[in-house]
Coordinates of C-alpha atoms in Angstrom, one line a residue:
Chain A
M236 CA -15.4 -0.4 16.9
T237 CA -16.1 -3.2 13.9
Y238 CA -13.9 -0.4 12.0
A239 CA -10.6 -0.1 14.5
L240 CA -10.7 -3.7 14.8
R241 CA -10.7 -4.6 10.8
K242 CA -8.3 -1.9 10.8
V243 CA -6.3 -3.5 13.2
G244 CA -6.2 -6.6 10.8
L245 CA -5.3 -4.9 8.2
L246 CA -2.3 -3.6 9.7
I247 CA -0.9 -6.9 11.1
L248 CA -1.0 -8.4 7.4
T249 CA 0.3 -5.2 5.8
L250 CA 3.0 -5.3 8.5
W251 CA 3.3 -9.1 7.9
A252 CA 3.6 -8.4 3.6
A253 CA 6.2 -6.0 4.6
I254 CA 8.3 -8.2 6.6
T255 CA 8.2 -10.9 3.8
L256 CA 8.8 -8.4 1.1
N257 CA 12.3 -7.8 2.8
F258 CA 13.0 -11.5 3.2
V259 CA 12.4 -12.1 -0.5
L260 CA 13.7 -9.1 -2.0
P261 CA 17.4 -10.5 -1.9
R262 CA 16.6 -13.8 -2.3
L263 CA 15.1 -12.8 -5.8
M264 CA 18.0 -10.9 -6.8
P265 CA 21.1 -12.7 -8.8
G266 CA 23.7 -13.5 -7.4
S267 CA 24.5 -14.5 -3.9
P268 CA 24.6 -11.1 -1.2
A269 CA 25.5 -13.4 1.6
D270 CA 29.0 -14.0 -0.7
A271 CA 29.7 -10.6 -0.9
A272 CA 28.5 -9.5 2.3
V273 CA 31.3 -12.3 4.0
A274 CA 33.6 -11.0 2.0
K275 CA 33.2 -7.5 3.0
L276 CA 33.2 -8.4 6.8
S277 CA 36.6 -10.3 6.7
Q278 CA 38.0 -7.4 5.3
N279 CA 37.8 -6.2 9.3
G280 CA 39.1 -9.7 10.6
P281 CA 38.4 -13.2 10.7
V282 CA 35.0 -13.9 10.4
T283 CA 33.8 -16.7 13.0
A284 CA 31.2 -19.7 11.8
A285 CA 29.0 -18.6 14.1
T286 CA 28.7 -15.1 12.4
R287 CA 28.9 -16.5 8.7
K288 CA 25.5 -18.6 9.6
A289 CA 23.9 -15.6 10.8
I290 CA 24.7 -13.9 7.5
E291 CA 23.4 -16.7 5.4
I292 CA 20.0 -16.7 7.4
Q293 CA 19.7 -13.0 6.8
L294 CA 20.6 -13.2 3.4
G295 CA 19.4 -16.5 2.0
V296 CA 21.9 -19.0 1.0
P297 CA 20.8 -20.8 -2.6
N298 CA 20.7 -24.4 -1.1
G299 CA 19.4 -23.6 2.5
N300 CA 15.5 -24.5 3.7
L301 CA 13.6 -21.9 2.6
I302 CA 11.2 -22.1 5.1
E303 CA 13.1 -22.8 7.7
Q304 CA 15.1 -19.8 7.1
Y305 CA 11.8 -17.9 7.4
G306 CA 11.2 -19.1 10.6
Q307 CA 14.5 -17.9 11.9
Y308 CA 14.5 -14.6 9.8
L309 CA 10.8 -13.9 11.5
K310 CA 12.4 -14.7 15.1
Q311 CA 15.1 -12.2 14.5
V312 CA 13.0 -9.1 13.1
V313 CA 10.4 -10.2 16.3
T314 CA 13.5 -9.8 18.9
L315 CA 15.0 -7.1 16.8
H316 CA 17.9 -8.7 16.2
F317 CA 19.4 -7.6 13.0
G318 CA 22.8 -9.1 13.5
V319 CA 26.1 -7.0 13.2
S320 CA 26.8 -4.3 10.7
Y321 CA 29.6 -4.5 8.3
T322 CA 30.3 -1.3 8.0
F323 CA 30.8 -0.2 11.7
Y324 CA 31.8 -3.9 12.5
P325 CA 31.4 -5.1 15.7
Q326 CA 28.4 -2.4 16.6
P327 CA 24.9 -3.7 16.2
V328 CA 22.5 -3.0 14.0
A329 CA 19.6 -2.4 16.2
E330 CA 22.2 0.1 18.1
L331 CA 23.2 2.0 15.2
V332 CA 19.2 2.5 14.1
G333 CA 18.4 3.6 17.4
Q334 CA 21.2 6.0 17.3
A335 CA 19.9 7.6 13.9
L336 CA 16.0 7.1 14.7
P337 CA 15.2 10.5 16.6
Y338 CA 17.1 12.4 14.1
T339 CA 14.8 11.5 11.7
L340 CA 11.9 11.1 13.5
I341 CA 11.9 14.7 15.1
L342 CA 13.2 16.1 11.8
V343 CA 11.0 14.7 9.5
G344 CA 7.6 14.2 11.5
L345 CA 7.7 18.0 12.8
V346 CA 8.7 19.3 9.2
T347 CA 5.7 17.1 7.6
I348 CA 2.8 18.4 10.3
I349 CA 4.1 22.3 10.0
A350 CA 4.1 21.4 5.8
F351 CA 0.8 20.0 6.4
V352 CA -0.8 22.7 8.2
C353 CA 0.2 25.6 6.1
G354 CA -0.4 24.0 2.6
T355 CA -4.1 22.9 3.8
L356 CA -4.9 26.8 4.8
L357 CA -3.2 27.7 1.9
G358 CA -5.1 25.6 -0.3
V359 CA -8.4 26.7 1.4
L360 CA -7.4 30.5 0.9
A361 CA -6.8 29.5 -2.7
A362 CA -9.8 28.1 -3.6
W363 CA -11.8 31.0 -1.8
K364 CA -10.1 33.5 -3.3
R365 CA -10.2 32.0 -6.5
G366 CA -8.9 33.9 -9.8
T367 CA -7.1 36.6 -7.1
W368 CA -3.2 36.3 -6.7
L369 CA -4.2 34.5 -3.6
D370 CA -4.5 31.7 -5.7
S371 CA -2.2 31.9 -8.5
L372 CA 0.7 32.5 -6.8
P373 CA 0.7 29.8 -4.1
T374 CA -0.6 27.1 -6.6
L375 CA 1.6 28.4 -9.4
G376 CA 4.8 28.4 -6.6
G377 CA 3.6 25.3 -5.2
S378 CA 3.3 23.1 -8.0
F379 CA 6.6 24.6 -9.2
A380 CA 8.6 24.3 -6.2
S381 CA 7.4 20.9 -6.0
A382 CA 9.0 19.9 -8.9
F383 CA 12.3 20.6 -7.8
P384 CA 14.1 17.9 -6.6
Y385 CA 14.5 17.1 -2.8
F386 CA 18.0 17.3 -3.5
W387 CA 18.4 19.9 -5.7
T388 CA 16.7 22.8 -3.4
A389 CA 18.8 21.1 -0.7
L390 CA 22.2 21.8 -2.5
L391 CA 21.5 24.8 -3.4
L392 CA 20.4 26.2 0.2
L393 CA 23.2 24.7 1.4
F394 CA 26.0 26.0 -1.4
F395 CA 23.8 29.7 -0.7
L396 CA 23.2 29.6 3.2
G397 CA 25.8 27.3 4.3
Y398 CA 28.9 28.0 2.0
V399 CA 28.6 31.6 0.6
F400 CA 26.6 33.8 3.4
K401 CA 27.9 31.0 6.2
I402 CA 24.5 31.6 7.9
F403 CA 24.1 27.9 8.9
P404 CA 26.3 24.8 9.1
T405 CA 27.0 23.1 6.7
S406 CA 26.9 19.0 7.9
G407 CA 26.1 17.2 10.7
A408 CA 23.3 17.0 13.4
Y409 CA 25.1 19.3 15.8
G410 CA 28.7 20.8 16.6
V411 CA 31.5 19.1 17.0
T412 CA 32.2 20.1 20.3
N413 CA 28.6 19.7 21.8
V414 CA 27.5 16.7 23.5
P415 CA 24.3 14.9 23.4
G416 CA 21.9 15.4 25.9
F417 CA 19.6 17.9 27.4
N418 CA 21.6 21.0 27.7
G419 CA 20.9 24.5 26.2
D420 CA 24.1 24.3 24.2
F421 CA 23.3 21.1 22.2
L422 CA 19.8 21.8 21.6
G423 CA 20.4 25.1 20.2
S424 CA 23.2 23.5 18.1
A425 CA 21.0 20.6 17.0
V426 CA 18.3 23.3 16.2
N427 CA 20.8 25.4 13.9
H428 CA 21.8 22.3 12.3
A429 CA 18.3 21.3 11.4
I430 CA 17.4 24.4 10.2
L431 CA 18.0 23.8 6.6
P432 CA 16.9 20.4 5.9
A433 CA 13.7 21.5 7.6
I434 CA 13.1 24.0 4.9
T435 CA 14.0 22.3 2.1
I436 CA 11.5 19.1 2.8
L437 CA 9.3 21.9 3.5
I438 CA 9.4 23.9 0.4
T439 CA 9.4 20.9 -1.6
S440 CA 6.2 18.9 0.3
L441 CA 4.0 22.3 0.7
G442 CA 3.1 22.4 -3.1
G443 CA 1.4 18.8 -2.9
W444 CA -0.7 19.9 0.0
I445 CA -1.5 23.2 -1.3
L446 CA -3.0 22.0 -4.8
G447 CA -4.7 19.1 -3.5
M448 CA -6.7 20.8 -0.7
R449 CA -7.3 23.9 -3.4
N450 CA -8.3 21.2 -5.8
T451 CA -11.1 19.2 -3.4
M452 CA -12.1 23.0 -2.2
I453 CA -13.2 24.0 -5.3
S454 CA -15.4 20.9 -5.6
T455 CA -16.9 21.1 -2.7
L456 CA -17.4 25.1 -3.0
G457 CA -19.6 23.9 -5.8
D458 CA -22.1 21.2 -3.6
D459 CA -25.4 22.8 -2.7
Y460 CA -25.0 23.0 0.6
V461 CA -22.7 25.5 0.3
T462 CA -24.8 27.1 -1.8
F463 CA -27.4 27.0 0.5
A464 CA -25.4 28.2 3.6
E465 CA -24.4 31.6 1.2
A466 CA -28.0 31.5 0.7
N467 CA -28.8 31.5 4.6
G468 CA -26.6 34.5 4.8
L469 CA -24.2 32.9 6.7
K470 CA -20.5 35.1 7.1
P471 CA -18.2 34.1 4.2
R472 CA -15.5 33.0 6.5
T473 CA -18.1 30.3 8.2
V474 CA -19.0 29.1 4.7
A475 CA -15.4 28.6 3.8
I476 CA -13.9 27.3 6.8
R477 CA -17.3 25.4 8.8
Y478 CA -19.0 23.9 5.6
A479 CA -16.5 23.6 2.8
A480 CA -13.2 23.4 4.2
R481 CA -14.6 20.6 7.1
N482 CA -15.5 18.6 4.5
A483 CA -12.7 19.2 1.6
I484 CA -10.1 18.1 4.7
L485 CA -11.3 14.5 4.5
P486 CA -9.5 13.4 1.2
N487 CA -6.4 15.4 2.1
L488 CA -6.3 13.3 4.9
T489 CA -5.6 10.2 3.3
S490 CA -3.3 11.6 0.9
F491 CA -1.2 12.9 3.7
G492 CA -1.1 9.3 4.8
L493 CA 0.1 8.2 1.4
A494 CA 2.4 11.3 1.0
L495 CA 4.2 10.5 4.1
G496 CA 6.1 7.7 2.0
G497 CA 7.3 10.2 -0.4
V498 CA 8.4 12.9 2.5
V499 CA 10.4 10.1 3.8
G500 CA 12.0 9.0 1.3
G501 CA 12.9 12.5 0.2
S502 CA 14.3 12.8 3.4
V503 CA 16.9 10.3 2.8
L504 CA 18.0 12.5 -0.3
V505 CA 18.3 15.6 2.4
E506 CA 20.0 13.9 5.3
T507 CA 22.7 12.7 2.3
V508 CA 23.3 16.1 1.3
F509 CA 23.6 17.6 4.4
G510 CA 25.2 14.9 6.2
Y511 CA 23.0 14.5 8.5
P512 CA 23.1 11.0 10.7
G513 CA 19.2 9.7 10.7
I514 CA 18.2 6.5 9.0
G515 CA 18.1 8.1 5.5
Y516 CA 22.0 8.8 5.8
L517 CA 22.8 5.5 7.5
L518 CA 20.6 3.8 4.7
L519 CA 22.9 5.1 2.1
K520 CA 26.1 4.7 3.7
A521 CA 24.7 0.6 4.4
V522 CA 23.9 0.6 0.6
T523 CA 27.1 2.1 -0.7
N524 CA 28.9 -0.2 1.3
Q525 CA 26.7 -3.6 0.6
D526 CA 26.2 -3.3 4.5
Y527 CA 23.0 -6.0 3.9
P528 CA 21.8 -6.4 7.3
L529 CA 22.1 -2.8 8.1
M530 CA 20.0 -2.1 5.0
Q531 CA 17.8 -4.5 5.5
A532 CA 16.9 -3.7 9.0
L533 CA 16.7 -0.2 7.9
F534 CA 14.2 -0.5 5.2
L535 CA 12.1 -2.4 7.6
M536 CA 12.2 0.5 10.1
I537 CA 11.1 3.0 7.4
T538 CA 8.6 1.0 6.1
V539 CA 6.9 -0.1 9.3
S540 CA 6.8 3.3 10.7
V541 CA 5.2 4.5 7.6
L542 CA 2.4 1.9 7.8
L543 CA 2.0 2.7 11.3
A544 CA 1.3 6.2 10.5
N545 CA -0.8 5.3 7.8
F546 CA -2.7 3.2 10.5
L547 CA -3.0 6.2 12.7
V548 CA -4.5 8.1 9.5
D549 CA -6.9 5.8 8.7
I550 CA -8.4 5.6 12.6
L551 CA -8.7 9.6 12.6
Y552 CA -10.4 9.5 9.3
G553 CA -13.0 7.0 11.0
V554 CA -13.4 9.5 14.0
L555 CA -13.9 12.2 11.9
D556 CA -16.3 10.9 8.9
P557 CA -18.7 8.4 10.4
R558 CA -19.6 7.3 7.2
T559 CA -16.5 5.6 7.1
R560 CA -17.3 3.3 10.1
K561 CA -19.9 1.6 8.4
Chain B
M138 CA -9.4 18.0 -25.9
T139 CA -6.3 19.7 -27.2
A140 CA -8.3 22.4 -27.9
T141 CA -9.1 22.4 -24.3
V142 CA -5.7 21.9 -22.9
W143 CA -4.1 24.5 -24.7
S144 CA -6.7 27.0 -24.2
N145 CA -5.5 26.6 -20.2
T146 CA -2.6 29.2 -20.2
K147 CA -0.2 27.0 -17.7
A148 CA -0.8 23.8 -19.7
R149 CA 0.3 25.8 -23.4
I150 CA 3.5 27.4 -21.4
G151 CA 4.2 23.3 -20.1
V152 CA 3.4 22.1 -23.8
I153 CA 6.0 24.8 -24.9
I154 CA 8.5 23.8 -22.4
L155 CA 8.0 20.1 -22.7
L156 CA 8.6 20.8 -26.7
V157 CA 11.7 22.3 -26.0
F158 CA 13.1 19.6 -23.7
V159 CA 12.2 16.5 -26.5
L160 CA 13.9 18.9 -29.4
V161 CA 17.0 19.3 -27.8
A162 CA 17.3 15.4 -26.8
I163 CA 16.5 14.5 -30.1
F164 CA 19.0 16.8 -31.8
A165 CA 21.8 16.4 -28.7
P166 CA 24.3 15.2 -31.2
L167 CA 23.8 18.0 -33.4
L168 CA 23.7 20.5 -30.5
T169 CA 26.4 19.3 -28.4
P170 CA 29.5 21.7 -28.8
Y171 CA 31.9 19.3 -27.9
D172 CA 31.7 15.4 -27.1
P173 CA 30.1 15.5 -23.9
S174 CA 32.5 12.5 -22.5
A175 CA 35.7 14.0 -23.4
T176 CA 37.8 14.8 -20.4
T177 CA 40.5 16.9 -22.7
F178 CA 39.6 20.4 -21.2
A179 CA 40.9 22.6 -18.4
R180 CA 39.5 21.0 -14.9
S181 CA 37.0 22.8 -13.1
A182 CA 37.2 26.0 -15.1
D183 CA 34.4 28.9 -14.7
A184 CA 32.4 29.9 -17.4
S185 CA 34.1 31.4 -20.6
A186 CA 33.4 31.9 -24.1
S187 CA 34.4 28.8 -25.4
H188 CA 33.2 26.5 -22.5
W189 CA 29.3 28.7 -21.6
L190 CA 28.9 27.2 -18.5
G191 CA 32.4 25.9 -17.3
T192 CA 34.4 22.3 -17.3
T193 CA 33.6 19.8 -14.5
A194 CA 36.4 18.5 -12.3
A195 CA 37.0 15.7 -14.8
G196 CA 37.5 18.6 -17.8
E197 CA 34.0 17.8 -19.5
D198 CA 32.5 20.3 -20.9
V199 CA 29.3 21.3 -19.0
L200 CA 27.0 22.6 -21.2
S201 CA 27.5 19.4 -23.4
Q202 CA 26.9 16.7 -20.8
L203 CA 23.6 19.1 -20.2
I204 CA 22.2 19.0 -23.3
Q205 CA 23.6 15.0 -23.7
G206 CA 21.8 14.7 -19.7
A207 CA 18.3 16.0 -21.4
R208 CA 18.3 12.0 -23.5
I209 CA 18.4 10.4 -20.7
S210 CA 15.7 12.3 -18.7
V211 CA 12.9 12.8 -21.5
F212 CA 13.6 9.0 -22.4
V213 CA 13.4 7.6 -18.6
G214 CA 10.0 10.2 -18.2
F215 CA 8.3 9.0 -21.7
V216 CA 9.3 4.8 -21.5
A217 CA 9.1 4.6 -17.3
G218 CA 5.6 7.0 -17.3
L219 CA 4.3 4.6 -20.3
L220 CA 4.8 1.0 -18.7
S221 CA 3.6 2.3 -15.2
T222 CA 0.3 3.7 -16.9
V223 CA -0.2 0.5 -19.3
V224 CA 0.4 -1.3 -15.5
A225 CA -1.9 0.8 -13.9
V226 CA -4.7 0.8 -16.9
L227 CA -4.6 -3.0 -17.1
I228 CA -4.4 -3.6 -12.9
G229 CA -7.1 -0.6 -12.3
L230 CA -9.4 -1.3 -14.6
S231 CA -9.7 -4.9 -14.2
W232 CA -9.7 -4.6 -10.4
G233 CA -12.8 -2.3 -10.8
Y234 CA -14.7 -4.2 -12.9
V235 CA -14.3 -7.4 -10.8
R236 CA -16.5 -8.1 -7.7
G237 CA -16.1 -10.5 -4.9
W238 CA -12.7 -11.5 -3.2
W239 CA -10.7 -11.0 -6.2
A240 CA -11.4 -6.9 -5.6
D241 CA -10.2 -7.6 -2.2
V242 CA -6.7 -9.5 -3.2
I243 CA -5.9 -6.9 -5.6
N244 CA -7.1 -3.9 -3.3
F245 CA -4.3 -5.0 -0.5
F246 CA -1.5 -5.4 -3.2
V247 CA -2.3 -2.3 -4.6
N248 CA -2.0 -0.7 -0.9
L249 CA 0.9 -2.6 0.1
F250 CA 2.5 -0.6 -2.7
L251 CA 0.8 2.4 -2.0
V252 CA 2.0 2.9 1.4
V253 CA 5.6 0.9 1.0
P254 CA 8.0 4.1 0.9
G255 CA 8.9 4.5 -3.2
L256 CA 12.5 5.9 -2.6
P257 CA 14.0 3.3 -0.2
L258 CA 12.4 0.7 -1.8
M259 CA 14.1 1.9 -5.0
I260 CA 17.2 2.5 -3.0
V261 CA 17.3 -1.0 -1.7
I262 CA 16.5 -3.2 -4.8
A263 CA 19.1 -1.0 -6.9
A264 CA 21.5 -1.9 -4.0
Y265 CA 20.8 -5.4 -4.7
L266 CA 20.9 -5.1 -8.8
Q267 CA 24.4 -3.6 -8.2
N268 CA 25.3 -0.5 -11.3
G269 CA 22.3 -1.4 -13.5
G270 CA 22.2 1.5 -16.2
I271 CA 19.2 2.9 -17.3
G272 CA 17.2 -0.7 -17.9
M273 CA 17.0 -1.2 -14.2
I274 CA 16.2 2.2 -13.0
I275 CA 13.0 2.3 -15.6
L276 CA 12.3 -1.3 -14.0
V277 CA 12.1 0.3 -10.3
V278 CA 10.5 3.2 -11.3
V279 CA 7.5 1.1 -12.9
I280 CA 7.6 -1.3 -9.8
T281 CA 7.3 1.6 -7.2
G282 CA 5.4 3.9 -9.7
W283 CA 2.1 1.9 -10.7
A284 CA -0.2 1.7 -7.6
W285 CA -1.1 5.5 -7.8
G286 CA -2.9 5.4 -10.8
A287 CA -4.1 1.9 -10.2
R288 CA -6.3 3.8 -7.7
V289 CA -7.4 6.4 -9.5
L290 CA -8.6 4.5 -12.6
R291 CA -10.3 1.9 -10.3
S292 CA -12.7 4.1 -8.5
Q293 CA -13.7 5.6 -11.6
T294 CA -14.1 2.3 -13.7
Q295 CA -16.1 1.8 -10.6
S296 CA -18.6 4.9 -11.4
L297 CA -18.5 4.0 -15.1
R298 CA -19.4 0.0 -14.1
G299 CA -22.9 1.2 -13.0
R300 CA -23.9 3.6 -16.2
D301 CA -26.5 2.1 -18.7
F302 CA -24.0 1.7 -21.6
V303 CA -22.2 -0.9 -19.4
T304 CA -24.9 -2.7 -18.7
A305 CA -26.4 -3.0 -22.4
A306 CA -23.0 -4.2 -23.1
V307 CA -23.4 -7.0 -20.9
F308 CA -26.9 -7.7 -22.1
S309 CA -25.5 -8.1 -25.6
G310 CA -23.2 -10.7 -24.4
E311 CA -20.0 -8.8 -24.9
R312 CA -17.0 -10.5 -22.9
P313 CA -15.7 -8.6 -20.0
F314 CA -12.7 -7.9 -21.6
R315 CA -14.3 -6.1 -24.3
I316 CA -16.4 -4.2 -21.9
V317 CA -13.5 -3.4 -19.8
F318 CA -11.3 -1.9 -22.5
R319 CA -13.3 -1.2 -25.2
E320 CA -16.4 0.6 -23.7
I321 CA -15.0 1.6 -20.6
L322 CA -11.2 2.8 -21.1
P323 CA -12.3 5.2 -24.0
N324 CA -14.5 7.4 -21.4
M325 CA -11.5 7.6 -19.3
T326 CA -8.8 8.7 -21.5
S327 CA -8.3 12.7 -19.7
L328 CA -7.8 10.3 -16.6
I329 CA -5.1 7.9 -18.4
V330 CA -3.6 10.8 -19.9
G331 CA -3.3 12.9 -16.9
N332 CA -1.9 9.4 -15.3
F333 CA 0.9 9.1 -17.8
F334 CA 2.2 12.6 -16.9
G335 CA 1.9 12.1 -13.4
A336 CA 4.0 9.1 -13.8
A337 CA 6.8 11.0 -16.1
T338 CA 6.9 13.3 -13.9
S339 CA 7.7 11.2 -10.5
A340 CA 9.8 9.1 -12.9
I341 CA 12.0 11.8 -13.8
L342 CA 12.6 12.8 -10.0
A343 CA 13.4 9.5 -9.1
E344 CA 16.0 8.5 -11.9
A345 CA 17.7 11.9 -11.0
G346 CA 17.4 11.1 -7.3
L347 CA 18.9 7.6 -8.0
E348 CA 21.7 8.4 -10.0
F349 CA 22.5 11.7 -7.8
L350 CA 22.8 8.7 -4.6
G351 CA 25.2 7.0 -6.9
L352 CA 22.7 4.3 -7.5
G353 CA 23.0 4.2 -11.4
D354 CA 25.6 4.0 -13.8
P355 CA 28.1 6.5 -12.5
S356 CA 29.7 6.8 -16.2
T357 CA 26.2 7.8 -17.9
V358 CA 26.3 11.3 -19.1
S359 CA 22.9 12.6 -17.2
W360 CA 21.5 15.4 -15.0
G361 CA 21.7 13.1 -12.3
T362 CA 25.2 11.7 -12.6
M363 CA 26.6 15.4 -13.2
L364 CA 25.1 16.4 -9.6
F365 CA 26.5 13.3 -8.1
W366 CA 30.0 14.2 -9.5
A367 CA 29.9 17.7 -8.4
Q368 CA 28.8 16.8 -5.2
N369 CA 31.3 14.5 -5.1
S370 CA 33.8 16.8 -6.6
N371 CA 33.3 19.5 -4.2
A372 CA 31.9 21.9 -6.2
L373 CA 30.1 23.2 -3.5
L374 CA 33.4 24.2 -2.1
T375 CA 35.0 25.4 -5.3
G376 CA 31.9 27.7 -6.0
Q377 CA 31.2 26.0 -9.4
W378 CA 27.6 27.1 -9.4
S379 CA 26.6 26.8 -12.9
L380 CA 27.5 23.0 -12.6
L381 CA 24.9 22.5 -9.5
F382 CA 22.8 25.3 -10.7
A383 CA 22.1 24.2 -14.4
P384 CA 21.7 20.1 -14.3
G385 CA 18.9 21.1 -11.5
L386 CA 17.2 23.9 -13.0
C387 CA 16.8 21.6 -16.0
I388 CA 15.0 18.8 -13.9
A389 CA 13.0 21.2 -12.4
L390 CA 11.9 22.7 -15.2
L391 CA 11.1 19.3 -17.3
A392 CA 9.0 18.0 -14.3
T393 CA 6.9 21.3 -14.0
S394 CA 6.3 21.4 -17.8
L395 CA 4.6 18.0 -17.0
T396 CA 2.8 19.2 -13.9
L397 CA 1.7 22.4 -15.5
I398 CA 0.3 19.9 -18.8
N399 CA -1.7 18.2 -16.1
F400 CA -3.6 21.4 -15.2
G401 CA -5.1 21.6 -18.6
V402 CA -5.5 17.6 -18.8
D403 CA -7.4 17.9 -15.1
G404 CA -9.7 19.8 -16.7
L405 CA -10.8 17.7 -19.1
S406 CA -12.4 15.7 -16.8
N407 CA -13.1 18.4 -14.3
P408 CA -15.3 21.1 -15.9
R409 CA -14.7 23.3 -12.1
L410 CA -10.8 23.3 -12.7
R411 CA -11.0 25.0 -16.1
E412 CA -10.0 28.4 -16.3
G413 CA -12.4 31.2 -16.8
K414 CA -15.2 32.4 -15.4
S415 CA -17.0 29.9 -14.1
G416 CA -18.8 29.7 -10.6
R417 CA -16.4 31.3 -8.4

């Protein structure tokens, strides 16, 4: 119980730090983002004094009271009032984020879990059959594929499967004629549009899992209790899965939490290439249009979700490994 | 040490690939058939005898740009990898040596940088800094890239800290700074080298990613900007596959070469990972 409580405390502290980082960043940078933002917004129509004030609160004005600004910023974050987007004026930022979130959550979440499970299994196999082709093929292939830049894998798949052979749609998350909702047509179209991005993320992230699991598994296989289990005449499969893999998976689980940040980052590139309307695509649009409120909210969103995922992995780790609970 | 790395087949292939790229980067001005920024050729041309890889939509020679681009990637990989490693060594080793609340404070900050997703953070910083060049990219790569190495080096420092030679150094009255960097540091050279190659790999990928998104200086000739212009000039539609294929393949090959070298470096610190007929 103390373990969980300590983790919750740490989560709250880390969340606070991430939120503060988001507040500090624009204020550390040269120039005034607020002026640029107001100039950008005034292209869409007259800017009211209240809107200008809201922007200044969010981005910081050079001679404002920092502590007051911070208080107002925290209030905005807690109440999820991130203001109005400049690019998609007058849509509120929270609404835009809400629209994009399901796409990224489902795509990245599902693919990451699939990649972790497949990669771990292949890693166990590679370590167990060390020196055979079952080892060298996934290890070499995996390390080569994980050196592929996410966006390049995406571009190649898009070029060959999308443009040349026309098997999959080339952009978007569903067909132009489909209406989002729970009907067969929409879901089918959504799955069809998600396949290419999903394959990209799978190809580029699988290698890391294979390598990580293989290396810890090789160390574990050299441990005395594994030799002892073998000497006892247990079936090789039992030794590999129940003895070695079970212990080797623990360090890999920690890197699952950490690598999630990398996958989320990679999905920004993947979504951009495929024009997939998730969080990453929206982030890039916000950045290229200097849409600071949207950008801040999205960055916060991404960071908080990765933090929460890490927290869950930590708790799971505590359940799986009693030693950490002390 | 060099012999161990060289005896690993994967590492040997890696060293050879890396060497080719470094040589191309150094001698780029002599190797490029044309000026990489010249826009005087036919636009979006396919591969031909005078332009082996064709030309871009702006009328530049793709092969010349590719050779010139090696400079940026090798440079960013080397400098950003080195700087991240220096930061990781300074923080990781001191962190492993100090005890008490200081260690907790550093722990908190390193964990924060580890969990905050790197690329989105880079994108946001790059957006605030507005069209910075290579310097800005190196800066954001280092800011987001040091934490992993610091953590690895810290656990190794912690385990070395309990050894007899450190205790002996403490009793002989050496200052903590000297113990950490003169006694402990030389014992983890292989880890530090491995960390350098790892950091350089992610730096090269991050640089290409940022420039592909158009967040670098789009007028620099690099593999990332080549792909940025390729996508923005619809090379996908016009079917100019060489323009898409070549820069990405170079990034992948360079990154792979560093990863392959690390297979050999891993074998230095963990003999179980060495190739050959040891163990299973």
